[in-house]
Each structure stands twice: as structure tokens, then as C-alpha cells.
Tab-separated table of C-alpha atoms in Angstrom:
chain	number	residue	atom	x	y	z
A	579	UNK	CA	32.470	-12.327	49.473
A	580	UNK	CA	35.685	-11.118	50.097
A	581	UNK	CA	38.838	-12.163	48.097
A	582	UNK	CA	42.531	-13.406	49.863
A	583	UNK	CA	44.985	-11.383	48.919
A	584	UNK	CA	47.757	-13.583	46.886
A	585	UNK	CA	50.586	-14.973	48.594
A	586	UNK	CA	54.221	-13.368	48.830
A	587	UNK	CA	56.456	-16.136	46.965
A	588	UNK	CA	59.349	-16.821	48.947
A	589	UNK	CA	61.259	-16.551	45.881
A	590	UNK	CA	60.426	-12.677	45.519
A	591	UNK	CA	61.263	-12.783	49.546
A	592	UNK	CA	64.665	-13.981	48.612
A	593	UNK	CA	65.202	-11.613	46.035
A	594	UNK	CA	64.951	-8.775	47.797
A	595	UNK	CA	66.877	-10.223	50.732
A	596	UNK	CA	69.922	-10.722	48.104
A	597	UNK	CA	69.545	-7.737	46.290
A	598	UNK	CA	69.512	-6.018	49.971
A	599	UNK	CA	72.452	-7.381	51.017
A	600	UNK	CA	74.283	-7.206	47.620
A	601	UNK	CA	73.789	-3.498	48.237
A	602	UNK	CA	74.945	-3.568	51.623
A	603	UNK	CA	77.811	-5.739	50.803
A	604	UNK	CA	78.784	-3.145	47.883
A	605	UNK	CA	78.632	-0.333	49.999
A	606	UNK	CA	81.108	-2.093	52.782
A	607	UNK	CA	83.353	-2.980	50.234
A	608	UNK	CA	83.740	0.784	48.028
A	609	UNK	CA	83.419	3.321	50.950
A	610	UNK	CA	87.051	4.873	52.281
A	611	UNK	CA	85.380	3.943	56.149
A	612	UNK	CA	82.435	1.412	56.167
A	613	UNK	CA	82.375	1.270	60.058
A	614	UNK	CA	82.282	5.323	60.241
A	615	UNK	CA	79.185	4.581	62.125
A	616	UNK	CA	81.321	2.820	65.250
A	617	UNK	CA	83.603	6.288	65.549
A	618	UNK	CA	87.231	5.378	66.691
A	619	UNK	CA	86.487	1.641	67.255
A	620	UNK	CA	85.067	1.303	64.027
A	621	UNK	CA	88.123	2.838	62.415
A	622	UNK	CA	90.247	0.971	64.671
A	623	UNK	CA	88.252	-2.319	63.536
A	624	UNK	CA	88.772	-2.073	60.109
A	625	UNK	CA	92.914	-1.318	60.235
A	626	UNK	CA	92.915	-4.435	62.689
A	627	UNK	CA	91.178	-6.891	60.009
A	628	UNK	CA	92.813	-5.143	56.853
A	629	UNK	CA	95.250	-7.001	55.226
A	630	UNK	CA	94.859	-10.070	57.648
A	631	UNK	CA	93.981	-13.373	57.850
A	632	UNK	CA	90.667	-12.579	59.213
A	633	UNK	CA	90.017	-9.624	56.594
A	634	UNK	CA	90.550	-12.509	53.971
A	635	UNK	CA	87.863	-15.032	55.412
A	636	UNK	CA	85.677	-12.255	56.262
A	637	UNK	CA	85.241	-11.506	52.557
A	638	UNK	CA	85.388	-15.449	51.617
A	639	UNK	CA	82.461	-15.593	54.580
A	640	UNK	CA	80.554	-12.284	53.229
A	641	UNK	CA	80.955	-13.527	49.304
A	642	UNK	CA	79.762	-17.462	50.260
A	643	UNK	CA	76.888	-15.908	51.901
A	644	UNK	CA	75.722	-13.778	48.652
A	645	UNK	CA	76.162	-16.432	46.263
A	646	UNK	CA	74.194	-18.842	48.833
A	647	UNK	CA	71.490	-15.943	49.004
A	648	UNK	CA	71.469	-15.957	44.879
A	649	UNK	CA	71.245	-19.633	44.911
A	650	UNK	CA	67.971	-19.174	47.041
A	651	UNK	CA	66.287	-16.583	44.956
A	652	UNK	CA	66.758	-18.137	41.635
A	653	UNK	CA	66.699	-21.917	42.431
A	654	UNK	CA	68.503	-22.836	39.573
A	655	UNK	CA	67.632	-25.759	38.200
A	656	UNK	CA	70.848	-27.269	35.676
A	657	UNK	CA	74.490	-26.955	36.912
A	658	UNK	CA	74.671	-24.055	34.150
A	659	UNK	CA	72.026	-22.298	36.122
A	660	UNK	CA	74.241	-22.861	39.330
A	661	UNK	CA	77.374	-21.876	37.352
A	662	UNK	CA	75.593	-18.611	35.903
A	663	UNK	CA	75.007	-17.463	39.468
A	664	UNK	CA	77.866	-18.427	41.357
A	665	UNK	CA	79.895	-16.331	38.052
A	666	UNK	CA	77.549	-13.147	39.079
A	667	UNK	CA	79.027	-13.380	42.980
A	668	UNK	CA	82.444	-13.984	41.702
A	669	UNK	CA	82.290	-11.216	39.255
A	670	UNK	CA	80.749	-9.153	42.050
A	671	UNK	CA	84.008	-9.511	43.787
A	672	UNK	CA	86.178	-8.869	41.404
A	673	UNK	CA	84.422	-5.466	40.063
A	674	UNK	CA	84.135	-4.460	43.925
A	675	UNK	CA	88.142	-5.251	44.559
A	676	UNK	CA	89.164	-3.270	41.212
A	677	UNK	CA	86.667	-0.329	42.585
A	678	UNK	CA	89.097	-0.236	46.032
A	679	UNK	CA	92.010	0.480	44.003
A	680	UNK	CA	90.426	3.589	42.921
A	681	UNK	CA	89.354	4.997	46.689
A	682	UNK	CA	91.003	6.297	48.785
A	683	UNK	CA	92.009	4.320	52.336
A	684	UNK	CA	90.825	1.202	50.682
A	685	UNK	CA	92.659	-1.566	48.796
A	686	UNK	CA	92.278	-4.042	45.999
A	687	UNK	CA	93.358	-7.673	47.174
């Protein structure tokens, strides 16, 4: 008799995926050119969006996203729980902004 392997719990699923994209997000935010990648348009990208309008709700957009993507792996259940998570993406930010002061070609907002 053969036995089924257990199940993958969506809940480690949506760990990784936030713990993957909180690493991605980190790295886009800290390195002097994020879009290196894209050459010349990527460069030319990222001094379009800086210190815009868009460059603003593209990190309100990327940061909503992370803290939904917490909120799915940890399924709080209490407001505190909610609170305790949503304080991790908004600290997130904050260390991440102080961090561009520091490198070169990049800014804090």
C-alpha cells in the first residue's frame, strides 16, 4: 500500500510568495539601477517615474500589494494580528527609504 504524500498548505504557498517578493521588492528599492536589466530604457524608466506622481503610487501600489501578500500568509485572526502585520510592511518601507539615502543615484522620500 502506498502512502499520499501530504498536502502543500496554501499558507506555506503564501509564505514563500511574500517572502519572494519582499526580497524582490527590497532589492528594487536599495540598488543605485533596479532596471539595469532594460539597458538605456530601463535607466531612462526609472529618471521618468523618480520623483513623480507615478513613482509615488507605484510604491503605494508595490507596498499595498506586500502587506496584502502578508495578510494572506498569516491570516491573522484579531485586529492586533492585522495591525502587527500591516506595522511589518510599513516598517519595511521606512527601513528601505532610510537605506536610499545611503546609495548612491537613489533617494529617500
Amino acid at each position: 500500500m502506498t502512502s499520499v504524500p501530504p498536502r502543500f498548505p496554501a499558507t506555506r504557498l503564501a509564505s514563500i510568495v511574500a517572502a519572494v517578493y519582499a526580497a524582490v521588492l527590497t532589492y528594487c528599492l536599495v540598488a543605485p539601477h533596479p532596471l539595469w536589466l532594460f539597458g538605456a530604457t530601463g535607466r531612462a524608466i526609472e529618471e521618468s517615474v523618480d520623483r513623480t506622481i507615478v513613482g509615488h503610487l507605484q510604491h503605494a501600489a508595490a507596498y499595498a500589494l506586500f502587506a496584502g501578500l502578508l495578510l494572506w500568509a498569516r491570516r491573522p485572526r484579531t485586529w492586533s494580528g492585522h495591525l502587527r502585520w500591516l506595522g511589518l510592511a510599513v516598517s519595511h518601507g521606512m527601513v528601505t527609504e532610510a537605506i536610499q539615502m545611503l546609495v548612491p543615484a537613489r533617494y529617500g522620500a
